[in-house]
Amino acid sequence: MQLKEDLSKTDMVHLYRQMHLVRVFEEKCAEAYMLGKIRGFLHLYIGEEAIAVGVAAALQPQDYVVTHYRDHGHALARGLDPRRVMAELYGRATGLSHGKGGSMHLFDVNKNFMGGYAIVGGQLPIATGLALASQYLDEKRVVVAFFGDGALNEGEFHEAMNLASLWKLPVLFFLENNLYGMGTHIDRTYAGGRDVYKAGDHYRVPARHIDGMDVLAVRQATREALERIRHWEGPFLLEALTYRFRGHSMADPVEYRDKTEEARWHARDPIPTFRKYLTETAHISEEQLEQVDVEVEQEVEEAARFADESPEPGPSALWEDISAT
Amino acid sequence: MPVKTYIEAVREGLRDEMARDPSVVVLGEDIGVQGGVFRATDGLLAAFGEERVIDTPLAESAIVGVAIGMGLNDLRPVAEIQFADFIHSALDQLMSEAAKMRYRSNGGWHCPLVVRVPYGAGVHGGLYHSQSVEALLCHTPGLKVVAPATPYDAKGLLVAAIRDDDPVVFLEHKKAYRLARGEVPEGEYTVPIGSAVVRRQGRHLTVISYGLMLHYVLEAAERLGREGVEAEVVDLRTLAPLDEATVLASVRKTGKALIVHEDNLTLGLGAEVAARIAQMGFEDLDAPVTRMAAPDVPAMPYAPPMEEFCLPDAARIEAAMRQLAAY
């Protein structure tokens, strides 16, 4: 990694802090899941933190974020309150959706975080529509639409790319390629080869592929893509190669992956890698980072405490927010 | 008051709302340059420009999905699905996303979206140009479903749907487009979503219907009236949410109920209406609640006689009414 001149030490420590927050938060989620405090389906983002954090650092507050079901990292990186995210995972009345949504469907309109969507590919036309409205209203907002390699084979990916390009809409299609659509390797599901970003060519969507384990590379590439998009040059496709360290969900023992492949990726863990860069290249002290670690751990403990102590929703909540009238 | 066709009323409703509110944007297949396959959007492109009258590719899921996104970002999109038969690839967007948006976001977002859907048989369209899809949609809480039968209601309900802050599926019967004529006032008015109307007063039985079938029911009721059998006819107009009170009040008066629709019988709207009458109007009933609907065959056949076997017509409706009245 090269030293980035446009980033202050404070900015860099913040990137580290955010990645560490996502990691510690999700480790807490796994623990809570084993204790039965989080129920249902839990999909962890562990290993992929550099992407959510790198992208969030390049966004403006007015930009929209639309994402998929593995959404805790995007939510926390965007600045959603960890206490209310955890409360949502616990199914509590204080959660962001008052417990109606749960893990895969986080949202916060105040942060322009327009949702995690658990129908694979379903978020892409919606992101395109947000961008169409943004263009119509001349708002200069960009929509970032995260999706995984599994969504490449959904028709809605192709419909959305085509429309966004045709109408020159301000969408950053952000592909988090972790090589596995649930339990099946991309080589067995996608006929287009490993240069997945070239999927943009057919729709004349400019595209790049980047290292998704390098938070600075993600941030920089996102900034460049957003710059182009903000000048109304239409959509952009970024493909970040990454790896999820855990299973598809908590129920997945990950028997389909090769252990040496896993070890190779673990060695590239974005958090220790960036921490090493901070101490060795950016000359940030160990003590300062340790202080950050302690603060993050306290923040996550507080989030879990808040969730634990929050009430469950009552029966009347069932009939709230169905329609305006 | 000027007399207009159903399709003219739809067009007028769209034009008036677009003129009144710049956040109303229409999109769909062939709706701009071509003016719509049924001409519902004819003239809108010239009047409002291509920013507001958007020709889309043939990509139904994206049409509805994009409209949802537009609605989330403060526009009032009106999407057209060219034929109801093509809506199925967009059902995921409608049922999984649009219907749940307000609920899942705890009221943080809402989705003011209208999907206009020409539907129904009687035009020899065969398998993929004849379907009635209302039961699927009415089974999805979070969606409002309207199905006007008259030009007056088509305009008034369309305006109400566009102004509504939640997703509304607007079912336009394509055979009614030019068949149904009636008085349509100039200028703005709305017909409230969620309210049925009694089209004909009667005391011997209640017939509940909507869409094209309503016209056949009224025709049958007139004929039967000449024999002294007076049917009360309820036009549901909105299918979800159902105006239960109007239905139950009529059954209380007549003691007998027949539901007529062209969607197939099993789990069709008639099943829901019948169940509610049975549960909440049981003591008012003098006869079993009866239904007349298309048979449960996999598709609307093309050959005109076979299509006629499927669709209730005035003569068969009249026979069913006579039988129920005599019970």
PDB file of C-alpha atoms in Angstrom, chain A residues 138-289:
ATOM      1  CA  ASP A 138     -31.616  17.309 -10.547  1.00  0.00           C
ATOM      2  CA  GLU A 139     -30.414  16.337  -7.079  1.00  0.00           C
ATOM      3  CA  LYS A 140     -26.843  15.317  -7.926  1.00  0.00           C
ATOM      4  CA  ARG A 141     -27.142  12.269  -5.742  1.00  0.00           C
ATOM      5  CA  VAL A 142     -25.498   8.996  -6.582  1.00  0.00           C
ATOM      6  CA  VAL A 143     -27.002   5.628  -5.750  1.00  0.00           C
ATOM      7  CA  VAL A 144     -24.614   2.882  -4.702  1.00  0.00           C
ATOM      8  CA  ALA A 145     -26.109  -0.539  -5.291  1.00  0.00           C
ATOM      9  CA  PHE A 146     -24.224  -3.394  -3.671  1.00  0.00           C
ATOM     10  CA  PHE A 147     -24.764  -6.912  -4.942  1.00  0.00           C
ATOM     11  CA  GLY A 148     -22.920 -10.196  -4.855  1.00  0.00           C
ATOM     12  CA  ASP A 149     -21.686 -12.524  -7.569  1.00  0.00           C
ATOM     13  CA  GLY A 150     -24.806 -14.635  -7.094  1.00  0.00           C
ATOM     14  CA  ALA A 151     -26.917 -11.758  -8.432  1.00  0.00           C
ATOM     15  CA  LEU A 152     -25.000 -11.745 -11.741  1.00  0.00           C
ATOM     16  CA  ASN A 153     -27.229 -14.534 -12.961  1.00  0.00           C
ATOM     17  CA  GLU A 154     -30.484 -12.865 -12.026  1.00  0.00           C
ATOM     18  CA  GLY A 155     -32.327 -11.172 -14.877  1.00  0.00           C
ATOM     19  CA  GLU A 156     -32.777  -8.016 -12.832  1.00  0.00           C
ATOM     20  CA  PHE A 157     -29.014  -7.374 -12.878  1.00  0.00           C
ATOM     21  CA  HIS A 158     -29.132  -7.221 -16.666  1.00  0.00           C
ATOM     22  CA  GLU A 159     -32.362  -5.223 -16.764  1.00  0.00           C
ATOM     23  CA  ALA A 160     -30.964  -2.654 -14.344  1.00  0.00           C
ATOM     24  CA  MET A 161     -27.568  -2.337 -16.056  1.00  0.00           C
ATOM     25  CA  ASN A 162     -29.255  -1.868 -19.410  1.00  0.00           C
ATOM     26  CA  LEU A 163     -31.636   0.819 -18.172  1.00  0.00           C
ATOM     27  CA  ALA A 164     -29.059   2.691 -16.134  1.00  0.00           C
ATOM     28  CA  SER A 165     -26.729   2.847 -19.117  1.00  0.00           C
ATOM     29  CA  LEU A 166     -29.444   3.657 -21.619  1.00  0.00           C
ATOM     30  CA  TRP A 167     -30.683   6.571 -19.516  1.00  0.00           C
ATOM     31  CA  LYS A 168     -27.252   7.577 -18.140  1.00  0.00           C
ATOM     32  CA  LEU A 169     -28.346   7.261 -14.545  1.00  0.00           C
ATOM     33  CA  PRO A 170     -26.150   8.033 -11.541  1.00  0.00           C
ATOM     34  CA  VAL A 171     -25.727   4.478 -10.234  1.00  0.00           C
ATOM     35  CA  LEU A 172     -22.584   2.841  -8.959  1.00  0.00           C
ATOM     36  CA  PHE A 173     -23.145  -0.885  -9.359  1.00  0.00           C
ATOM     37  CA  PHE A 174     -20.841  -2.356  -6.747  1.00  0.00           C
ATOM     38  CA  LEU A 175     -20.177  -6.052  -7.139  1.00  0.00           C
ATOM     39  CA  GLU A 176     -18.779  -7.774  -4.072  1.00  0.00           C
ATOM     40  CA  ASN A 177     -17.360 -10.877  -5.671  1.00  0.00           C
ATOM     41  CA  ASN A 178     -16.627 -13.312  -2.859  1.00  0.00           C
ATOM     42  CA  LEU A 179     -16.481 -16.172  -5.361  1.00  0.00           C
ATOM     43  CA  TYR A 180     -19.384 -18.135  -3.905  1.00  0.00           C
ATOM     44  CA  GLY A 181     -23.098 -17.735  -4.507  1.00  0.00           C
ATOM     45  CA  MET A 182     -24.174 -19.397  -1.274  1.00  0.00           C
ATOM     46  CA  GLY A 183     -22.351 -22.742  -1.495  1.00  0.00           C
ATOM     47  CA  THR A 184     -21.502 -22.851  -5.200  1.00  0.00           C
ATOM     48  CA  HIS A 185     -18.308 -21.496  -6.740  1.00  0.00           C
ATOM     49  CA  ILE A 186     -18.622 -18.851  -9.437  1.00  0.00           C
ATOM     50  CA  ASP A 187     -16.832 -21.074 -11.979  1.00  0.00           C
ATOM     51  CA  ARG A 188     -19.787 -23.417 -11.747  1.00  0.00           C
ATOM     52  CA  THR A 189     -22.470 -20.739 -12.075  1.00  0.00           C
ATOM     53  CA  TYR A 190     -21.224 -17.975 -14.371  1.00  0.00           C
ATOM     54  CA  ALA A 191     -20.287 -18.567 -17.992  1.00  0.00           C
ATOM     55  CA  GLY A 192     -18.584 -15.201 -18.453  1.00  0.00           C
ATOM     56  CA  GLY A 193     -15.259 -16.196 -16.907  1.00  0.00           C
ATOM     57  CA  ARG A 194     -13.384 -14.644 -14.022  1.00  0.00           C
ATOM     58  CA  ASP A 195     -13.195 -11.147 -15.526  1.00  0.00           C
ATOM     59  CA  VAL A 196     -16.622 -10.515 -14.178  1.00  0.00           C
ATOM     60  CA  TYR A 197     -16.393  -6.735 -14.441  1.00  0.00           C
ATOM     61  CA  LYS A 198     -16.506  -7.179 -18.208  1.00  0.00           C
ATOM     62  CA  ALA A 199     -20.227  -7.838 -17.759  1.00  0.00           C
ATOM     63  CA  GLY A 200     -20.412  -4.052 -18.079  1.00  0.00           C
ATOM     64  CA  ASP A 201     -19.091  -4.108 -21.644  1.00  0.00           C
ATOM     65  CA  HIS A 202     -22.259  -5.463 -23.133  1.00  0.00           C
ATOM     66  CA  TYR A 203     -24.206  -2.512 -21.743  1.00  0.00           C
ATOM     67  CA  ARG A 204     -21.402   0.003 -22.313  1.00  0.00           C
ATOM     68  CA  VAL A 205     -21.070   0.508 -18.590  1.00  0.00           C
ATOM     69  CA  PRO A 206     -17.463   1.414 -17.781  1.00  0.00           C
ATOM     70  CA  ALA A 207     -16.028  -0.982 -15.250  1.00  0.00           C
ATOM     71  CA  ARG A 208     -12.974  -1.768 -13.153  1.00  0.00           C
ATOM     72  CA  HIS A 209     -11.952  -4.535 -10.880  1.00  0.00           C
ATOM     73  CA  ILE A 210     -10.165  -3.832  -7.649  1.00  0.00           C
ATOM     74  CA  ASP A 211      -8.803  -5.541  -4.580  1.00  0.00           C
ATOM     75  CA  GLY A 212     -11.644  -5.789  -2.122  1.00  0.00           C
ATOM     76  CA  MET A 213      -9.291  -6.568   0.754  1.00  0.00           C
ATOM     77  CA  ASP A 214      -7.618  -3.152   0.535  1.00  0.00           C
ATOM     78  CA  VAL A 215      -9.697  -0.413   2.110  1.00  0.00           C
ATOM     79  CA  LEU A 216      -7.640   2.379   0.551  1.00  0.00           C
ATOM     80  CA  ALA A 217      -7.950   0.884  -2.914  1.00  0.00           C
ATOM     81  CA  VAL A 218     -11.708   0.538  -2.466  1.00  0.00           C
ATOM     82  CA  ARG A 219     -12.038   4.103  -1.254  1.00  0.00           C
ATOM     83  CA  GLN A 220      -9.922   5.494  -4.060  1.00  0.00           C
ATOM     84  CA  ALA A 221     -11.657   3.533  -6.830  1.00  0.00           C
ATOM     85  CA  THR A 222     -15.048   4.501  -5.433  1.00  0.00           C
ATOM     86  CA  ARG A 223     -14.084   8.171  -5.345  1.00  0.00           C
ATOM     87  CA  GLU A 224     -12.989   8.040  -8.971  1.00  0.00           C
ATOM     88  CA  ALA A 225     -16.121   6.219 -10.061  1.00  0.00           C
ATOM     89  CA  LEU A 226     -18.368   8.639  -8.171  1.00  0.00           C
ATOM     90  CA  GLU A 227     -16.570  11.582  -9.710  1.00  0.00           C
ATOM     91  CA  ARG A 228     -17.397  10.299 -13.189  1.00  0.00           C
ATOM     92  CA  ILE A 229     -20.968   9.526 -12.220  1.00  0.00           C
ATOM     93  CA  ARG A 230     -21.510  12.944 -10.640  1.00  0.00           C
ATOM     94  CA  HIS A 231     -20.594  14.522 -13.947  1.00  0.00           C
ATOM     95  CA  TRP A 232     -23.548  12.699 -15.479  1.00  0.00           C
ATOM     96  CA  GLU A 233     -21.528  10.226 -17.393  1.00  0.00           C
ATOM     97  CA  GLY A 234     -23.919   7.471 -16.434  1.00  0.00           C
ATOM     98  CA  PRO A 235     -23.435   4.368 -14.341  1.00  0.00           C
ATOM     99  CA  PHE A 236     -20.205   2.646 -13.383  1.00  0.00           C
ATOM    100  CA  LEU A 237     -19.508  -0.942 -12.393  1.00  0.00           C
ATOM    101  CA  LEU A 238     -16.901  -1.746  -9.778  1.00  0.00           C
ATOM    102  CA  GLU A 239     -15.991  -5.322  -9.024  1.00  0.00           C
ATOM    103  CA  ALA A 240     -14.136  -5.908  -5.777  1.00  0.00           C
ATOM    104  CA  LEU A 241     -12.673  -9.333  -5.263  1.00  0.00           C
ATOM    105  CA  THR A 242     -13.163 -10.461  -1.698  1.00  0.00           C
ATOM    106  CA  TYR A 243     -13.831 -13.478   0.486  1.00  0.00           C
ATOM    107  CA  ARG A 244     -16.234 -14.214   3.267  1.00  0.00           C
ATOM    108  CA  PHE A 245     -14.424 -15.857   6.099  1.00  0.00           C
ATOM    109  CA  ARG A 246     -17.548 -17.484   7.529  1.00  0.00           C
ATOM    110  CA  GLY A 247     -20.237 -19.583   5.924  1.00  0.00           C
ATOM    111  CA  HIS A 248     -23.078 -18.224   3.828  1.00  0.00           C
ATOM    112  CA  SER A 249     -25.145 -18.179   7.019  1.00  0.00           C
ATOM    113  CA  MET A 250     -24.663 -19.430  10.542  1.00  0.00           C
ATOM    114  CA  ALA A 251     -26.127 -22.760   9.465  1.00  0.00           C
ATOM    115  CA  ASP A 252     -23.453 -23.306   6.800  1.00  0.00           C
ATOM    116  CA  PRO A 253     -20.460 -25.496   7.834  1.00  0.00           C
ATOM    117  CA  VAL A 254     -18.610 -24.415   4.625  1.00  0.00           C
ATOM    118  CA  GLU A 255     -17.718 -27.909   3.482  1.00  0.00           C
ATOM    119  CA  TYR A 256     -17.476 -26.815  -0.138  1.00  0.00           C
ATOM    120  CA  ARG A 257     -14.311 -24.708   0.201  1.00  0.00           C
ATOM    121  CA  ASP A 258     -10.737 -25.775   0.031  1.00  0.00           C
ATOM    122  CA  LYS A 259      -8.799 -25.183   3.259  1.00  0.00           C
ATOM    123  CA  THR A 260      -5.686 -23.900   1.489  1.00  0.00           C
ATOM    124  CA  GLU A 261      -7.846 -21.420  -0.417  1.00  0.00           C
ATOM    125  CA  GLU A 262      -9.321 -20.253   2.876  1.00  0.00           C
ATOM    126  CA  ALA A 263      -5.885 -19.920   4.460  1.00  0.00           C
ATOM    127  CA  ARG A 264      -4.642 -17.869   1.500  1.00  0.00           C
ATOM    128  CA  TRP A 265      -7.486 -15.397   1.952  1.00  0.00           C
ATOM    129  CA  HIS A 266      -7.240 -15.295   5.732  1.00  0.00           C
ATOM    130  CA  ALA A 267      -3.633 -14.210   5.317  1.00  0.00           C
ATOM    131  CA  ARG A 268      -5.003 -11.180   3.467  1.00  0.00           C
ATOM    132  CA  ASP A 269      -7.472 -10.237   6.224  1.00  0.00           C
ATOM    133  CA  PRO A 270      -8.172  -6.553   5.516  1.00  0.00           C
ATOM    134  CA  ILE A 271      -8.091  -5.445   9.142  1.00  0.00           C
ATOM    135  CA  PRO A 272      -4.666  -6.642  10.355  1.00  0.00           C
ATOM    136  CA  THR A 273      -3.270  -5.747   6.924  1.00  0.00           C
ATOM    137  CA  PHE A 274      -4.454  -2.174   7.259  1.00  0.00           C
ATOM    138  CA  ARG A 275      -3.392  -2.004  10.881  1.00  0.00           C
ATOM    139  CA  LYS A 276       0.109  -3.006   9.882  1.00  0.00           C
ATOM    140  CA  TYR A 277       0.089  -0.311   7.222  1.00  0.00           C
ATOM    141  CA  LEU A 278      -1.022   2.279   9.766  1.00  0.00           C
ATOM    142  CA  THR A 279       1.746   1.511  12.227  1.00  0.00           C
ATOM    143  CA  GLU A 280       4.559   0.837   9.769  1.00  0.00           C
ATOM    144  CA  THR A 281       3.892   3.239   6.881  1.00  0.00           C
ATOM    145  CA  ALA A 282       1.614   5.923   8.309  1.00  0.00           C
ATOM    146  CA  HIS A 283       3.429   6.003  11.680  1.00  0.00           C
ATOM    147  CA  ILE A 284       0.345   5.754  13.848  1.00  0.00           C
ATOM    148  CA  SER A 285       1.155   4.428  17.280  1.00  0.00           C
ATOM    149  CA  GLU A 286       0.113   1.027  18.579  1.00  0.00           C
ATOM    150  CA  GLU A 287      -1.236   2.772  21.665  1.00  0.00           C
ATOM    151  CA  GLN A 288      -3.589   4.899  19.597  1.00  0.00           C
ATOM    152  CA  LEU A 289      -4.964   1.854  17.798  1.00  0.00           C
TER     153      LEU A 289
END
